[in-house]
Amino acid sequence: LRRVKVTPFPLTSFILARVISQLLIAIGQAVILTAVGMAFFHLHLSGSLILTLLMIIVGSLAFLAIGFAISGFAKNAETAASYANLITFPMLFLSGVFFSIDSGPSWLQPIAKVLPLTYLVNGLRDVMTRGRGVGAIWVDLIVLLGVFAAAMVFAVRFFKWEARPA
């Protein structure tokens, strides 16, 4: 990082380049998992493969940016991992990944609506299993793009070139 810091490469471009490189890895993983699902587990996509890929890209961008935002204020890698777990695990259980949000208590449903994973899960389900189009997922896409933009601003604002004292 010290070597990159002395170059004329802008910080925003540096973080965006890191997000894009990780995005390419995420897309590769999604393609491999989908191909394995189709080949070995008879996965059938009801909707558009292109819309599925778009949801994966936008969702990956949002969560990669959240990861960079977390690393922006964490003191070290261990702290960043703790913060990421603190955000990720509640989101997994409250966003409808494992069970329907509608079957949860009524006080929990508004909380689920502010979690970005809820929008990714809903968008992917609408496209992959329900065969719906852009008209059904446009809100999900806009929310995830907003999360991406906000997290990127936060990541750039709080990024530090030097390690912080523990």
mmCIF file of C-alpha atoms in Angstrom:
data_model
loop_
_atom_site.group_PDB
_atom_site.id
_atom_site.type_symbol
_atom_site.label_atom_id
_atom_site.label_comp_id
_atom_site.label_asym_id
_atom_site.label_seq_id
_atom_site.Cartn_x
_atom_site.Cartn_y
_atom_site.Cartn_z
ATOM 1 C CA LEU A 1 0.000 0.000 0.000
ATOM 2 C CA ARG A 2 2.872 2.383 0.716
ATOM 3 C CA ARG A 3 4.149 1.968 -2.842
ATOM 4 C CA VAL A 4 0.697 2.615 -4.306
ATOM 5 C CA LYS A 5 0.314 5.637 -2.029
ATOM 6 C CA VAL A 6 3.274 7.457 -3.637
ATOM 7 C CA THR A 7 1.949 6.966 -7.166
ATOM 8 C CA PRO A 8 -0.455 9.443 -8.781
ATOM 9 C CA PHE A 9 -3.135 6.722 -8.753
ATOM 10 C CA PRO A 10 -6.240 8.201 -7.018
ATOM 11 C CA LEU A 11 -7.554 6.427 -3.919
ATOM 12 C CA THR A 12 -11.034 6.098 -5.414
ATOM 13 C CA SER A 13 -9.612 4.352 -8.469
ATOM 14 C CA PHE A 14 -7.512 2.072 -6.264
ATOM 15 C CA ILE A 15 -10.508 0.925 -4.211
ATOM 16 C CA LEU A 16 -12.730 0.633 -7.289
ATOM 17 C CA ALA A 17 -10.056 -1.471 -9.026
ATOM 18 C CA ARG A 18 -9.931 -3.785 -6.007
ATOM 19 C CA VAL A 19 -13.721 -4.074 -5.996
ATOM 20 C CA ILE A 20 -13.773 -4.881 -9.717
ATOM 21 C CA SER A 21 -11.054 -7.526 -9.386
ATOM 22 C CA GLN A 22 -12.994 -9.184 -6.568
ATOM 23 C CA LEU A 23 -16.191 -8.824 -8.619
ATOM 24 C CA LEU A 24 -14.641 -10.857 -11.420
ATOM 25 C CA ILE A 25 -13.826 -13.602 -8.914
ATOM 26 C CA ALA A 26 -17.399 -13.504 -7.548
ATOM 27 C CA ILE A 27 -18.843 -13.762 -11.059
ATOM 28 C CA GLY A 28 -16.585 -16.719 -11.782
ATOM 29 C CA GLN A 29 -17.713 -18.422 -8.590
ATOM 30 C CA ALA A 30 -21.379 -17.809 -9.405
ATOM 31 C CA VAL A 31 -20.959 -19.215 -12.920
ATOM 32 C CA ILE A 32 -19.182 -22.321 -11.601
ATOM 33 C CA LEU A 33 -21.781 -22.898 -8.863
ATOM 34 C CA THR A 34 -24.638 -22.467 -11.324
ATOM 35 C CA ALA A 35 -23.005 -24.835 -13.834
ATOM 36 C CA VAL A 36 -22.424 -27.452 -11.105
ATOM 37 C CA GLY A 37 -26.030 -27.031 -9.987
ATOM 38 C CA MET A 38 -27.285 -27.527 -13.513
ATOM 39 C CA ALA A 39 -24.986 -30.464 -14.271
ATOM 40 C CA PHE A 40 -25.255 -32.448 -11.047
ATOM 41 C CA PHE A 41 -28.362 -31.250 -9.209
ATOM 42 C CA HIS A 42 -30.715 -30.558 -12.135
ATOM 43 C CA LEU A 43 -30.992 -26.854 -11.383
ATOM 44 C CA HIS A 44 -33.473 -25.180 -13.689
ATOM 45 C CA LEU A 45 -33.530 -21.399 -13.983
ATOM 46 C CA SER A 46 -37.049 -20.187 -14.624
ATOM 47 C CA GLY A 47 -36.004 -16.685 -15.567
ATOM 48 C CA SER A 48 -33.444 -14.922 -17.666
ATOM 49 C CA LEU A 49 -29.810 -15.942 -17.272
ATOM 50 C CA ILE A 50 -28.791 -12.368 -18.084
ATOM 51 C CA LEU A 51 -31.026 -10.922 -15.338
ATOM 52 C CA THR A 52 -29.650 -13.516 -12.923
ATOM 53 C CA LEU A 53 -26.124 -12.434 -13.808
ATOM 54 C CA LEU A 54 -27.108 -8.769 -13.422
ATOM 55 C CA MET A 55 -28.488 -9.447 -9.923
ATOM 56 C CA ILE A 56 -25.311 -11.333 -9.009
ATOM 57 C CA ILE A 57 -23.124 -8.485 -10.270
ATOM 58 C CA VAL A 58 -25.072 -5.737 -8.503
ATOM 59 C CA GLY A 59 -25.349 -7.776 -5.289
ATOM 60 C CA SER A 60 -21.648 -8.603 -5.369
ATOM 61 C CA LEU A 61 -20.776 -4.944 -5.885
ATOM 62 C CA ALA A 62 -22.894 -3.946 -2.892
ATOM 63 C CA PHE A 63 -21.365 -6.527 -0.566
ATOM 64 C CA LEU A 64 -17.814 -5.996 -1.785
ATOM 65 C CA ALA A 65 -18.223 -2.283 -1.092
ATOM 66 C CA ILE A 66 -19.581 -3.091 2.379
ATOM 67 C CA GLY A 67 -16.467 -5.205 2.955
ATOM 68 C CA PHE A 68 -14.201 -2.356 1.904
ATOM 69 C CA ALA A 69 -16.176 0.048 4.098
ATOM 70 C CA ILE A 70 -15.646 -2.275 7.063
ATOM 71 C CA SER A 71 -11.940 -2.457 6.336
ATOM 72 C CA GLY A 72 -11.879 1.330 6.207
ATOM 73 C CA PHE A 73 -12.569 1.718 9.899
ATOM 74 C CA ALA A 74 -11.204 -1.565 11.283
ATOM 75 C CA LYS A 75 -7.852 -1.348 13.023
ATOM 76 C CA ASN A 76 -6.526 -4.668 11.650
ATOM 77 C CA ALA A 77 -7.573 -7.819 9.800
ATOM 78 C CA GLU A 78 -8.841 -9.563 12.948
ATOM 79 C CA THR A 79 -11.036 -6.611 13.865
ATOM 80 C CA ALA A 80 -12.329 -6.394 10.292
ATOM 81 C CA ALA A 81 -13.277 -10.083 10.380
ATOM 82 C CA SER A 82 -15.123 -9.548 13.666
ATOM 83 C CA TYR A 83 -17.015 -6.555 12.296
ATOM 84 C CA ALA A 84 -17.880 -8.462 9.116
ATOM 85 C CA ASN A 85 -19.251 -11.375 11.165
ATOM 86 C CA LEU A 86 -21.196 -8.963 13.344
ATOM 87 C CA ILE A 87 -22.900 -7.635 10.216
ATOM 88 C CA THR A 88 -23.132 -10.842 8.171
ATOM 89 C CA PHE A 89 -24.579 -13.394 10.570
ATOM 90 C CA PRO A 90 -27.613 -11.412 11.715
ATOM 91 C CA MET A 91 -28.236 -10.489 8.085
ATOM 92 C CA LEU A 92 -28.202 -14.168 7.055
ATOM 93 C CA PHE A 93 -30.909 -15.031 9.556
ATOM 94 C CA LEU A 94 -33.030 -11.900 9.176
ATOM 95 C CA SER A 95 -33.093 -11.422 5.411
ATOM 96 C CA GLY A 96 -35.006 -14.464 4.220
ATOM 97 C CA VAL A 97 -32.093 -16.625 3.116
ATOM 98 C CA PHE A 98 -33.032 -19.608 5.277
ATOM 99 C CA PHE A 99 -36.711 -18.940 6.007
ATOM 100 C CA SER A 100 -39.399 -16.616 4.747
ATOM 101 C CA ILE A 101 -39.518 -13.162 6.306
ATOM 102 C CA ASP A 102 -43.319 -13.332 6.154
ATOM 103 C CA SER A 103 -43.328 -16.219 8.643
ATOM 104 C CA GLY A 104 -41.371 -14.159 11.179
ATOM 105 C CA PRO A 105 -42.786 -11.859 13.838
ATOM 106 C CA SER A 106 -44.361 -8.647 12.599
ATOM 107 C CA TRP A 107 -41.832 -6.478 14.490
ATOM 108 C CA LEU A 108 -38.982 -8.219 12.617
ATOM 109 C CA GLN A 109 -40.265 -7.531 9.117
ATOM 110 C CA PRO A 110 -39.378 -3.803 9.034
ATOM 111 C CA ILE A 111 -35.860 -4.665 10.225
ATOM 112 C CA ALA A 112 -35.476 -7.135 7.365
ATOM 113 C CA LYS A 113 -36.488 -4.418 4.896
ATOM 114 C CA VAL A 114 -33.389 -2.356 5.702
ATOM 115 C CA LEU A 115 -30.949 -5.225 5.170
ATOM 116 C CA PRO A 116 -29.333 -5.270 1.715
ATOM 117 C CA LEU A 117 -29.232 -9.072 1.647
ATOM 118 C CA THR A 118 -33.048 -9.080 1.691
ATOM 119 C CA TYR A 119 -33.056 -7.268 -1.645
ATOM 120 C CA LEU A 120 -30.472 -9.595 -3.155
ATOM 121 C CA VAL A 121 -32.360 -12.692 -2.011
ATOM 122 C CA ASN A 122 -35.706 -11.330 -3.253
ATOM 123 C CA GLY A 123 -34.245 -10.293 -6.599
ATOM 124 C CA LEU A 124 -32.533 -13.623 -7.189
ATOM 125 C CA ARG A 125 -35.635 -15.588 -6.178
ATOM 126 C CA ASP A 126 -37.853 -13.476 -8.410
ATOM 127 C CA VAL A 127 -35.623 -14.068 -11.420
ATOM 128 C CA MET A 128 -34.307 -17.583 -10.837
ATOM 129 C CA THR A 129 -37.334 -19.382 -9.417
ATOM 130 C CA ARG A 130 -40.341 -17.245 -10.303
ATOM 131 C CA GLY A 131 -39.193 -16.290 -13.800
ATOM 132 C CA ARG A 132 -39.955 -12.611 -13.319
ATOM 133 C CA GLY A 133 -38.362 -9.801 -15.262
ATOM 134 C CA VAL A 134 -36.884 -6.377 -14.653
ATOM 135 C CA GLY A 135 -40.257 -4.988 -13.607
ATOM 136 C CA ALA A 136 -40.208 -7.195 -10.516
ATOM 137 C CA ILE A 137 -36.598 -6.541 -9.473
ATOM 138 C CA TRP A 138 -35.983 -2.890 -10.296
ATOM 139 C CA VAL A 139 -36.411 -1.816 -6.658
ATOM 140 C CA ASP A 140 -33.976 -4.521 -5.552
ATOM 141 C CA LEU A 141 -31.436 -3.348 -8.124
ATOM 142 C CA ILE A 142 -31.776 0.316 -7.125
ATOM 143 C CA VAL A 143 -31.431 -0.462 -3.406
ATOM 144 C CA LEU A 144 -28.332 -2.597 -4.006
ATOM 145 C CA LEU A 145 -26.796 0.086 -6.240
ATOM 146 C CA GLY A 146 -27.517 2.644 -3.506
ATOM 147 C CA VAL A 147 -25.825 0.404 -0.931
ATOM 148 C CA PHE A 148 -22.866 0.074 -3.287
ATOM 149 C CA ALA A 149 -22.587 3.853 -3.731
ATOM 150 C CA ALA A 150 -22.968 4.626 -0.018
ATOM 151 C CA ALA A 151 -20.502 1.927 1.040
ATOM 152 C CA MET A 152 -17.963 3.093 -1.554
ATOM 153 C CA VAL A 153 -18.198 6.674 -0.301
ATOM 154 C CA PHE A 154 -17.720 5.396 3.242
ATOM 155 C CA ALA A 155 -14.803 3.163 2.177
ATOM 156 C CA VAL A 156 -12.987 5.998 0.412
ATOM 157 C CA ARG A 157 -13.665 8.424 3.255
ATOM 158 C CA PHE A 158 -12.300 6.165 6.000
ATOM 159 C CA PHE A 159 -9.568 4.307 4.104
ATOM 160 C CA LYS A 160 -6.136 4.608 5.722
ATOM 161 C CA TRP A 161 -2.873 3.881 3.963
ATOM 162 C CA GLU A 162 -1.097 3.095 7.234
ATOM 163 C CA ALA A 163 -2.065 0.502 9.819
ATOM 164 C CA ARG A 164 -3.688 1.950 12.921
ATOM 165 C CA PRO A 165 -2.322 1.258 16.378
ATOM 166 C CA ALA A 166 -4.246 -1.462 18.197
#
